[in-house]
XYZ file of C-alpha atoms in Angstrom:
666
model
C -0.041 -0.189 -0.044
C 3.259 2.534 0.775
C 4.643 1.384 -2.571
C 1.538 2.096 -4.297
C 0.462 5.414 -2.697
C 3.888 6.271 -3.205
C 4.234 5.728 -7.005
C 0.788 7.415 -7.296
C 2.226 10.884 -5.847
C 5.599 10.434 -7.623
C 3.572 10.572 -10.569
C 1.787 13.223 -9.926
C 4.841 15.233 -9.376
C 6.338 14.424 -12.340
C 3.365 14.838 -14.599
C 3.236 18.255 -12.317
C 6.560 19.145 -13.079
C 6.716 18.558 -16.916
C 3.795 21.039 -17.212
C 5.371 23.467 -15.450
C 8.649 23.256 -17.461
C 7.206 23.156 -20.746
C 5.293 26.384 -20.383
C 6.730 28.126 -17.183
C 3.299 27.823 -16.141
C 4.236 30.082 -12.607
C 5.941 32.635 -14.560
C 3.695 33.753 -17.704
C 1.015 36.180 -17.518
C -2.569 34.963 -16.659
C -3.949 35.591 -20.337
C -0.731 33.098 -21.535
C -2.426 30.650 -18.944
C -5.748 30.557 -20.586
C -4.674 30.035 -23.908
C -2.568 27.075 -23.253
C -6.153 25.458 -22.511
C -6.415 25.059 -25.735
C -9.612 23.809 -28.198
C -12.327 22.527 -25.871
C -10.263 22.456 -22.787
C -10.243 26.263 -22.969
C -14.542 25.985 -23.006
C -14.942 24.021 -20.195
C -11.964 26.063 -17.838
C -14.137 29.102 -18.633
C -17.331 27.373 -16.212
C -15.031 26.833 -13.712
C -13.464 30.456 -14.400
C -17.285 32.081 -14.403
C -18.081 30.244 -11.168
C -15.230 31.688 -8.898
C -15.650 35.337 -10.439
C -19.927 35.013 -9.817
C -21.017 37.620 -7.249
C -22.067 33.713 -5.338
C -22.389 30.458 -5.954
C -26.223 30.901 -6.340
C -25.386 33.446 -9.243
C -22.794 31.118 -10.474
C -25.192 28.508 -11.002
C -27.503 30.455 -12.132
C -25.629 31.379 -15.035
C -24.499 27.941 -16.232
C -28.536 26.664 -16.527
C -29.490 29.859 -17.961
C -26.308 30.662 -20.042
C -27.140 32.950 -23.116
C -23.192 33.699 -23.703
C -21.852 30.059 -24.956
C -24.538 30.512 -28.174
C -25.570 33.613 -29.007
C -29.192 34.203 -29.246
C -29.885 31.100 -27.730
C -30.368 30.236 -23.688
C -28.736 27.171 -23.181
C -28.259 24.912 -19.832
C -24.691 23.953 -19.534
C -24.688 21.317 -16.893
C -27.508 19.800 -19.220
C -25.749 19.982 -22.110
C -21.726 19.555 -20.962
C -20.165 17.499 -18.171
C -19.070 20.469 -15.836
C -20.150 18.803 -12.646
C -16.552 18.675 -11.370
C -15.604 22.111 -12.731
C -18.530 23.472 -9.982
C -17.687 21.023 -7.169
C -14.074 22.407 -7.382
C -14.984 26.357 -7.807
C -16.810 25.807 -4.971
C -14.448 23.741 -2.730
C -12.213 26.409 -3.636
C -14.766 29.121 -2.562
C -15.421 27.578 0.904
C -11.599 26.693 1.622
C -9.507 29.108 3.587
C -6.554 28.787 0.297
C -7.416 31.719 -1.416
C -4.396 34.015 0.099
C -1.923 31.251 -1.036
C -3.177 29.452 -4.177
C -4.217 30.981 -7.370
C -7.427 29.498 -9.046
C -5.631 27.756 -11.534
C -3.513 26.237 -9.433
C -6.082 24.684 -7.522
C -7.658 23.281 -10.711
C -4.464 21.789 -12.294
C -3.435 20.265 -9.149
C -6.361 18.714 -8.255
C -6.139 17.001 -12.177
C -2.596 16.030 -11.666
C -3.332 14.597 -7.730
C -6.333 12.532 -9.840
C -3.285 10.915 -11.818
C -1.992 9.677 -8.362
C -5.394 7.976 -7.793
C -5.076 6.370 -11.583
C -1.918 4.663 -11.002
C -2.951 3.834 -7.371
C -5.888 2.204 -8.904
C -3.498 0.020 -11.733
C -1.522 -1.024 -9.040
C -4.539 -2.509 -7.306
C -5.711 -4.336 -9.797
C -2.437 -5.398 -11.117
C -1.957 -6.744 -7.443
C -4.939 -8.284 -7.256
C -4.849 -10.110 -10.659
C -1.336 -11.656 -9.351
C -1.408 -12.016 -5.714
C 1.919 -10.001 -5.312
C 2.756 -6.238 -5.131
C 5.722 -6.975 -7.383
C 3.058 -6.930 -10.164
C 1.675 -3.791 -8.844
C 4.978 -2.212 -8.979
C 5.962 -3.386 -12.679
C 2.424 -2.137 -14.066
C 2.665 1.629 -12.673
C 6.615 1.790 -13.731
C 5.008 0.757 -17.340
C 2.628 3.382 -17.108
C 5.108 6.371 -16.386
C 7.501 4.969 -18.895
C 5.098 4.624 -21.511
C 3.106 8.338 -20.805
C 3.559 9.575 -24.309
C 0.873 6.188 -24.883
C -0.869 5.818 -21.174
C -2.053 10.029 -20.804
C -2.093 13.564 -21.872
C -2.582 15.315 -18.948
C 0.020 17.326 -18.721
C -0.967 19.429 -22.241
C -4.391 18.773 -21.938
C -5.396 19.311 -18.327
C -9.142 20.008 -18.705
C -9.893 17.392 -21.233
C -12.619 15.349 -19.792
C -10.875 11.826 -20.171
C -8.533 13.152 -17.511
C -11.040 13.750 -14.754
C -12.659 10.248 -16.369
C -10.244 7.683 -16.363
C -9.102 7.713 -12.798
C -12.196 6.594 -11.739
C -12.626 4.165 -14.550
C -9.582 2.576 -13.152
C -10.966 2.288 -9.773
C -13.992 0.780 -11.232
C -11.999 -1.997 -13.116
C -10.073 -2.296 -9.714
C -13.188 -2.889 -7.906
C -14.906 -5.498 -10.188
C -12.064 -7.269 -10.323
C -12.044 -7.768 -6.457
C -15.943 -8.567 -6.806
C -15.598 -11.245 -9.209
C -13.176 -13.347 -6.466
C -14.396 -16.460 -5.310
C -15.618 -16.791 -1.505
C -16.121 -13.343 -0.887
C -18.087 -12.274 2.626
C -21.797 -10.933 1.769
C -20.585 -7.877 3.737
C -17.441 -7.594 1.411
C -19.504 -8.101 -1.976
C -21.739 -5.243 -0.727
C -18.932 -2.734 -0.095
C -17.201 -3.660 -3.430
C -20.641 -3.446 -5.214
C -21.063 0.382 -3.592
C -17.508 1.099 -4.806
C -18.324 -0.376 -8.060
C -21.300 2.097 -8.121
C -19.726 5.400 -6.938
C -17.081 4.800 -9.197
C -19.463 4.171 -12.210
C -21.442 7.017 -11.047
C -17.912 9.659 -11.043
C -17.115 8.117 -14.316
C -20.124 8.800 -16.270
C -20.654 12.180 -14.622
C -17.143 13.283 -15.959
C -17.129 12.510 -19.363
C -19.638 12.896 -22.132
C -18.254 9.307 -24.111
C -19.038 7.428 -20.293
C -22.050 5.368 -22.261
C -20.065 4.086 -25.212
C -16.755 3.198 -23.080
C -19.506 1.230 -20.684
C -21.332 -0.717 -23.356
C -17.908 -1.718 -24.596
C -17.576 -3.541 -20.685
C -20.924 -4.628 -20.588
C -20.232 -6.424 -24.077
C -17.398 -7.712 -22.234
C -19.808 -8.865 -19.503
C -22.328 -10.806 -21.441
C -19.646 -12.517 -23.388
C -18.116 -13.995 -20.764
C -21.460 -14.654 -19.047
C -22.531 -16.541 -22.248
C -20.105 -18.898 -22.098
C -20.233 -19.074 -18.267
C -17.065 -17.936 -17.158
C -18.364 -15.325 -14.611
C -20.906 -15.645 -11.510
C -24.088 -15.040 -13.560
C -25.950 -12.858 -10.548
C -22.818 -10.605 -10.335
C -23.157 -9.911 -14.088
C -26.549 -9.046 -13.236
C -25.600 -6.542 -10.652
C -22.980 -5.014 -12.819
C -25.794 -4.530 -15.775
C -28.386 -2.624 -12.969
C -25.430 -0.793 -11.297
C -24.304 0.652 -15.188
C -27.883 1.669 -15.491
C -28.574 2.624 -12.464
C -25.323 5.036 -12.476
C -26.478 6.339 -15.798
C -30.010 7.165 -14.897
C -28.578 9.292 -12.106
C -26.403 11.721 -14.031
C -29.406 12.206 -16.656
C -31.252 13.162 -13.799
C -28.157 15.674 -12.728
C -28.397 16.646 -16.272
C -31.534 17.421 -16.165
C -32.869 14.325 -17.889
C -30.297 14.764 -20.990
C -31.824 13.250 -23.331
C -29.107 11.984 -25.120
C -28.103 9.332 -22.165
C -31.509 8.343 -22.400
C -31.289 7.171 -25.823
C -27.714 5.391 -25.111
C -27.173 2.029 -26.477
C -25.971 1.298 -23.089
C -29.310 1.636 -21.553
C -31.057 -0.413 -24.412
C -28.801 -3.377 -24.410
C -28.326 -3.829 -20.044
C -32.133 -3.647 -20.061
C -32.632 -6.150 -23.534
C -30.070 -8.569 -21.241
C -32.096 -8.724 -18.430
C -35.372 -9.143 -20.261
C -33.933 -12.051 -22.123
C -32.529 -13.442 -18.993
C -35.929 -13.549 -17.267
C -37.179 -15.466 -20.633
C -34.476 -17.758 -21.239
C -34.021 -19.512 -17.342
C -32.451 -22.257 -18.812
C -29.651 -20.899 -20.871
C -27.177 -23.127 -19.084
C -28.180 -26.488 -19.482
C -27.896 -29.375 -21.861
C -25.274 -30.522 -24.411
C -23.003 -28.816 -26.607
C -25.053 -28.498 -29.677
C -28.275 -27.914 -26.989
C -26.274 -25.100 -25.397
C -25.062 -23.732 -28.979
C -28.970 -23.368 -29.955
C -30.140 -21.574 -27.315
C -26.967 -19.175 -27.175
C -27.359 -18.327 -30.858
C -31.138 -17.597 -29.912
C -30.145 -15.441 -27.129
C -27.604 -13.183 -28.804
C -30.060 -13.018 -31.823
C -33.227 -11.653 -29.071
C -30.640 -9.657 -26.753
C -29.452 -7.828 -30.115
C -33.013 -7.494 -31.870
C -34.566 -6.106 -28.525
C -31.814 -3.169 -28.133
C -32.289 -2.111 -31.332
C -36.221 -1.981 -30.715
C -35.918 -0.575 -27.876
C -33.362 2.160 -28.844
C -35.326 2.882 -31.714
C -38.733 3.230 -29.672
C -36.702 5.788 -27.252
C -35.175 7.523 -29.785
C -38.832 8.080 -31.683
C -40.305 8.718 -28.481
C -37.820 11.437 -27.145
C -37.531 12.975 -31.030
C -33.525 12.164 -30.290
C -30.352 13.061 -33.269
C -27.999 13.990 -30.985
C -25.786 11.176 -31.565
C -26.545 10.647 -35.411
C -23.454 12.110 -36.315
C -21.515 9.622 -34.248
C -23.160 6.837 -36.376
C -22.863 8.590 -40.080
C -18.842 8.846 -39.090
C -18.849 5.281 -37.815
C -20.852 4.083 -40.637
C -18.216 5.852 -43.380
C -14.992 4.945 -40.785
C -16.035 1.168 -41.818
C -16.493 1.458 -45.258
C -20.411 0.974 -45.620
C -20.826 4.098 -47.933
C -18.893 7.123 -48.397
C -20.658 9.895 -47.267
C -20.743 14.173 -47.726
C -21.828 14.771 -44.620
C -19.472 18.020 -43.028
C -19.435 16.591 -39.458
C -18.843 12.968 -39.918
C -15.858 14.498 -42.613
C -14.832 16.520 -39.995
C -14.151 13.594 -37.735
C -12.977 11.022 -40.697
C -9.914 13.642 -41.431
C -9.243 14.482 -37.735
C -5.835 12.123 -37.406
C -6.911 11.695 -33.596
C -10.111 9.594 -34.874
C -8.303 7.525 -37.530
C -6.451 3.824 -37.217
C -3.999 3.234 -34.447
C -0.210 4.301 -35.803
C 2.416 1.504 -35.818
C 5.244 3.837 -34.302
C 2.955 3.121 -31.282
C 4.005 -0.666 -31.162
C 7.607 0.779 -31.696
C 7.678 2.701 -28.433
C 5.536 0.330 -26.459
C 8.173 -2.364 -27.818
C 10.946 -0.489 -26.411
C 9.868 -1.034 -22.700
C 8.843 -4.449 -23.381
C 5.486 -3.944 -22.790
C 4.028 -4.883 -25.858
C 6.257 -8.179 -26.450
C 5.180 -9.311 -22.513
C 1.587 -8.258 -22.907
C 1.368 -10.295 -26.605
C 2.971 -13.528 -24.539
C 0.377 -13.075 -21.996
C -2.493 -12.110 -24.074
C -1.660 -15.036 -26.180
C -1.500 -17.883 -23.385
C -4.605 -16.469 -21.527
C -6.767 -16.227 -24.833
C -5.699 -19.998 -25.076
C -6.733 -21.298 -21.648
C -10.367 -18.907 -22.415
C -10.871 -20.622 -25.381
C -10.544 -24.280 -23.761
C -12.608 -23.342 -20.600
C -15.450 -21.883 -22.953
C -15.700 -25.052 -24.988
C -15.422 -26.978 -22.022
C -18.327 -24.684 -20.232
C -20.427 -25.167 -22.921
C -19.579 -28.860 -23.692
C -21.440 -29.467 -20.055
C -20.482 -32.660 -17.449
C -20.348 -34.977 -20.559
C -16.930 -34.034 -21.279
C -15.271 -34.368 -18.355
C -12.583 -37.046 -20.400
C -11.520 -33.962 -22.312
C -10.633 -31.722 -19.659
C -8.529 -34.178 -18.249
C -6.691 -34.503 -20.734
C -6.034 -30.552 -21.589
C -5.345 -30.781 -17.429
C -1.472 -30.729 -18.346
C -1.844 -27.659 -20.703
C -4.071 -25.733 -19.212
C -5.318 -24.040 -16.166
C -8.490 -22.561 -14.393
C -9.089 -19.474 -15.762
C -10.312 -17.148 -12.798
C -13.588 -14.846 -12.919
C -11.547 -12.114 -12.412
C -8.653 -12.454 -14.683
C -11.666 -13.636 -17.614
C -12.505 -10.111 -17.110
C -9.838 -8.554 -17.628
C -8.815 -10.714 -20.290
C -11.823 -9.652 -22.108
C -11.571 -6.088 -21.043
C -8.389 -5.351 -22.905
C -9.422 -7.441 -26.254
C -11.884 -5.049 -26.698
C -10.916 -1.990 -25.787
C -7.634 -2.707 -27.938
C -9.901 -3.151 -30.668
C -11.374 0.185 -29.749
C -8.212 1.295 -30.059
C -6.547 -0.050 -33.057
C -9.638 1.536 -34.677
C -9.335 4.818 -33.195
C -6.390 6.432 -31.833
C -8.081 9.032 -29.458
C -9.492 5.918 -27.657
C -5.633 4.570 -26.881
C -5.108 5.538 -23.477
C -8.009 3.055 -22.382
C -6.136 0.145 -23.709
C -2.092 1.149 -22.870
C -3.001 1.930 -19.512
C -4.873 -1.819 -18.886
C -2.058 -2.764 -21.268
C 0.223 -2.449 -18.117
C -1.770 -3.738 -15.963
C -2.235 -7.260 -17.880
C 1.124 -7.690 -19.095
C 2.653 -7.228 -15.408
C -0.262 -9.508 -13.951
C 0.730 -12.186 -16.346
C 4.471 -11.463 -15.542
C 3.672 -12.310 -11.590
C 1.324 -14.588 -12.127
C 1.556 -18.562 -11.033
C -0.971 -19.542 -13.595
C 0.786 -18.199 -16.572
C 4.182 -19.496 -16.076
C 2.470 -22.909 -14.941
C 0.581 -23.164 -18.322
C 4.027 -22.036 -19.725
C 5.801 -24.483 -18.259
C 3.575 -27.380 -18.551
C 3.011 -26.752 -22.560
C 7.229 -27.064 -23.237
C 7.398 -30.021 -20.762
C 9.407 -27.994 -17.810
C 7.554 -27.468 -15.253
C 7.954 -27.586 -11.458
C 7.002 -25.972 -8.153
C 10.207 -24.860 -7.730
C 11.331 -23.768 -11.010
C 7.839 -21.546 -11.558
C 8.568 -19.958 -8.234
C 11.764 -18.669 -9.425
C 10.451 -17.724 -12.754
C 7.451 -15.859 -11.506
C 10.146 -13.563 -9.199
C 12.988 -13.690 -11.315
C 11.723 -12.285 -15.172
C 9.440 -9.162 -13.154
C 12.403 -8.170 -11.408
C 14.945 -8.266 -14.183
C 12.432 -6.360 -16.399
C 12.231 -3.909 -13.979
C 15.743 -3.517 -13.779
C 15.947 -3.045 -17.708
C 13.478 -0.120 -17.256
C 14.945 1.548 -14.790
C 18.507 1.224 -16.510
C 17.039 2.100 -20.347
C 14.843 5.093 -18.981
C 15.437 6.533 -15.587
C 18.573 9.104 -17.800
C 16.042 9.672 -20.035
C 13.358 10.594 -17.752
C 15.926 12.898 -15.988
C 16.615 14.855 -19.198
C 12.996 15.545 -19.705
C 12.536 17.055 -16.489
C 15.918 19.121 -17.052
C 14.483 20.573 -20.384
C 13.237 23.936 -19.679
C 10.820 26.205 -22.264
C 8.441 28.604 -22.436
C 4.578 29.157 -23.383
C 5.444 31.432 -26.713
C 2.027 32.619 -28.893
C 2.362 36.495 -29.094
C -0.664 36.571 -32.208
C -3.046 34.982 -29.936
C -2.245 37.014 -27.078
C -2.518 40.121 -29.185
C -5.698 38.924 -30.324
C -7.034 38.729 -26.674
C -5.721 41.614 -25.214
C -7.437 43.553 -28.222
C -10.757 42.069 -27.953
C -10.764 42.892 -24.340
C -9.699 46.574 -24.326
C -11.487 47.606 -28.106
C -14.824 45.582 -28.030
C -18.014 45.853 -25.714
C -18.684 43.013 -23.406
C -21.840 42.323 -25.294
C -20.179 41.742 -28.498
C -20.552 38.673 -30.191
C -17.705 36.652 -32.218
C -17.917 34.412 -34.827
C -15.365 32.009 -35.976
C -13.311 28.794 -35.436
C -14.603 26.436 -32.812
C -11.405 25.625 -31.331
C -10.504 29.734 -31.012
C -13.807 30.809 -29.838
C -13.370 28.684 -26.850
C -10.327 30.736 -26.079
C -12.350 33.501 -26.789
C -14.904 32.871 -24.573
C -12.258 31.939 -21.547
C -9.868 35.034 -22.091
C -12.515 37.742 -22.566
C -15.846 36.459 -21.895
C -17.148 37.827 -24.593
C -20.289 35.524 -26.712
C -19.851 32.887 -29.259
C -21.797 32.254 -31.984
C -20.378 28.356 -31.936
C -17.794 26.142 -29.490
C -15.998 22.798 -29.550
C -18.792 20.790 -27.844
C -19.919 19.212 -30.808
C -23.037 16.580 -28.969
C -25.619 18.627 -29.993
C -27.208 18.697 -33.525
C -28.897 22.811 -33.441
C -24.733 23.609 -32.858
C -23.612 21.190 -35.473
C -25.931 22.843 -37.907
C -24.927 26.599 -36.912
C -21.208 25.485 -37.229
C -21.881 24.283 -40.686
C -23.041 27.623 -41.425
C -20.569 29.990 -39.589
C -17.930 28.371 -41.272
C -18.882 29.273 -44.666
C -16.448 32.346 -44.239
C -14.089 29.658 -45.165
C -16.096 28.559 -48.052
C -16.831 30.005 -51.647
C -19.879 31.913 -50.981
C -20.829 35.391 -51.881
C -20.317 38.464 -49.298
C -24.226 38.699 -48.999
C -24.608 35.222 -48.072
C -22.310 34.977 -45.566
C -23.113 38.591 -43.765
C -26.736 37.455 -43.925
C -26.001 33.968 -41.975
C -23.378 35.630 -39.277
C -25.915 38.467 -38.434
C -28.672 35.912 -38.642
C -26.971 34.617 -34.960
C -26.078 38.138 -33.882
C -22.497 38.306 -34.909
C -20.583 41.574 -34.056
C -17.123 40.835 -35.409
C -15.866 37.322 -37.056
C -12.162 35.884 -36.873
C -10.820 34.859 -39.866
C -7.496 32.565 -39.453
C -4.645 32.239 -42.513
C -3.986 28.957 -41.292
C -7.626 27.471 -41.971
C -7.707 29.572 -44.987
C -4.701 28.283 -46.498
C -4.738 25.481 -44.546
C -1.871 22.759 -45.305
C -1.688 20.555 -42.309
C -4.093 18.089 -43.773
C -3.955 16.993 -47.482
C -6.557 17.883 -50.599
C -10.189 16.289 -49.443
C -9.613 16.479 -45.550
C -8.999 20.151 -45.203
C -11.668 22.251 -43.970
C -12.295 24.412 -47.146
C -12.725 21.199 -49.098
C -15.435 19.691 -46.609
C -17.464 22.669 -47.176
C -16.893 22.948 -51.155
C -18.010 18.994 -50.891
C -20.781 19.345 -48.873
C -22.047 22.628 -50.898
C -21.704 20.916 -54.140
C -18.637 22.695 -54.938
C -15.458 21.570 -56.954
C -12.020 21.440 -54.462
C -9.175 23.849 -54.895
C -5.898 22.695 -56.431
C -4.925 19.622 -58.736
C -6.523 16.405 -58.274
C -9.793 14.595 -59.186
C -13.311 15.802 -58.025
C -16.470 13.922 -57.965
C -18.787 13.855 -61.376
C -21.509 16.078 -59.685
C -19.735 19.029 -58.129
C -20.328 22.077 -59.739
C -17.546 25.181 -60.080
C -19.001 28.133 -57.519
C -20.143 30.904 -58.896
C -18.126 32.621 -56.192
C -14.087 33.027 -55.354
C -13.121 32.060 -51.751
C -14.948 34.357 -49.054
C -11.778 34.438 -46.601
C -9.330 35.035 -49.575
C -11.453 37.498 -51.731
C -12.458 39.580 -48.175
C -8.898 40.400 -47.609
C -8.932 42.627 -51.266
C -11.019 45.734 -49.812
C -13.328 45.151 -52.952
C -16.830 47.107 -52.544
C -19.035 43.885 -52.014
C -16.945 43.410 -49.535
C -16.581 46.218 -47.755
C -20.010 47.641 -47.243
C -20.746 44.714 -45.138
C -17.669 44.116 -43.577
C -14.890 46.495 -41.842
C -11.076 45.320 -41.117
C -10.293 46.197 -37.196
C -7.367 44.046 -35.939
C -4.729 42.192 -38.207
C -1.305 40.247 -37.496
C 0.313 37.549 -38.921
C -2.251 34.958 -38.280
C -5.533 36.634 -37.342
C -8.025 38.990 -39.387
C -10.745 40.621 -37.398
C -13.958 42.291 -39.346
C -16.440 44.086 -38.164
C -19.950 43.866 -39.309
C -21.720 46.507 -40.304
C -25.417 46.891 -38.564
C -27.806 47.808 -41.861
C -31.245 48.049 -41.487
């Protein structure tokens, strides 16, 4: 326990030091600190700042429930739309604790998130320890997590991101589930563990808008294992109920957010519970009988899930998550799409396939090699045991024959095996989700390397098994791995901690200072989602759109605002911007002349395709795309031609940004 806490605290100090060294955070201006919270991070932090600056807690909460500055000409409930309860809780805590004189609000915020990293590492340590039975495994898991930091966390440069709040609670939940699935638990231990699972599930759900998709994968893992009789059914049913109740409690706190009610997780879990009530004799009979029942059970659950989900969405008229399904459909090759929102995701590297260089980095620490070794043997054991379970009592002789080459797979190990496989598939398909897999990879690999069962199985398969030999290898290999990691990576970590940089973004700082000094507090700004989040945080001005993309109206609004980068007439663009109450529009050269993405994935290309226009540059176009009647707005406006100057007046310019004030025609 002391080792676990020490490693957790060391990780917190490590990432906090890296953050300080990278930005010289303690020495830069407040506006620079706020700009360092890029894109949606800035938006989330702005609500913490808003609550801190409010005259009272009640006024701060009222400002969030009736917010008219995040989306112009609209009043929205921030607590319903976004997962910002953590910012609310933290701001209230900061106001009531006697620490204002000693600690600035921004430090209270970032230190809390760095502190959560300690919880994260302790949870990974405990999970590995529970699975293997030795604390040496937990030590190895924590060391792998730290040495593979580039692939296991990005907390030091995306501090307010929702996943940095949520993943520590998810790790605690996995540790609690691992303990719950142990055999011979006392009723009191079981009840306490179920309570811990519920609290962790609730906090995970409350802090991340993608919670339902992660827990759906978890529910699928439980469903697969239950079908093959590898987990106690009663405990699995409890876990389904905990997932539903945790999500419904979050739904109540988020003012009955319809996207939660229409989630596939609730439909799937309800379907499994109904199907299990209907099919009570699912685990009786011979192999063919069991397989037939199993196929019927899976079909029944899938059909019920689709029917329930369709019914809920029809009743609630829910369309908030349709962009995710369009994206998934196009990503997995079920037809190309011209949908602007889906293509916006498809063209982002974070939503692409996991790059191959990830595996070379993970291999440098031996993590990937060990993981594949453990995964292979555990999967073989799981397949054999699943077949045995389906075969029933008639296959005792078969199992006796396999005894020499297999071991009983404990329920907690079986859960962690299927968990790592399913989250591995998610990470391979979507790079942004790799952090869910790589941290668990550390746990699973370290457990296997210190596991009696894995070494027993390995040595039996190569006919070298003796209990003494197995005990020696079980401790010798992990210790040698730890020594190798220490020898190879300790100097690099020390160099990293001694490397000093400084935040430098003078153009954005100049823009924010100009907005604060030269525009009224009520001014409405249009521009890119990423930049506007910073405008709200640094200046408090009203926005037309922002990066929290889980609302159909906002997605449509963003597409309209982005016509400033399309081939549209100045009259059209002016009319669109004024319809959202825009006073100023910010144009960015980095978007207008973008070269980061290849042709077809630049923002201007996505807009051209959605508008039915031919893309710029050399290359093929789809046959039904037509040339636009107008030049690109963001380029043409800089020429100060009469059709543009009637509606737009340039009021600010530097190397990166151009700000235009809109004329107020009658």
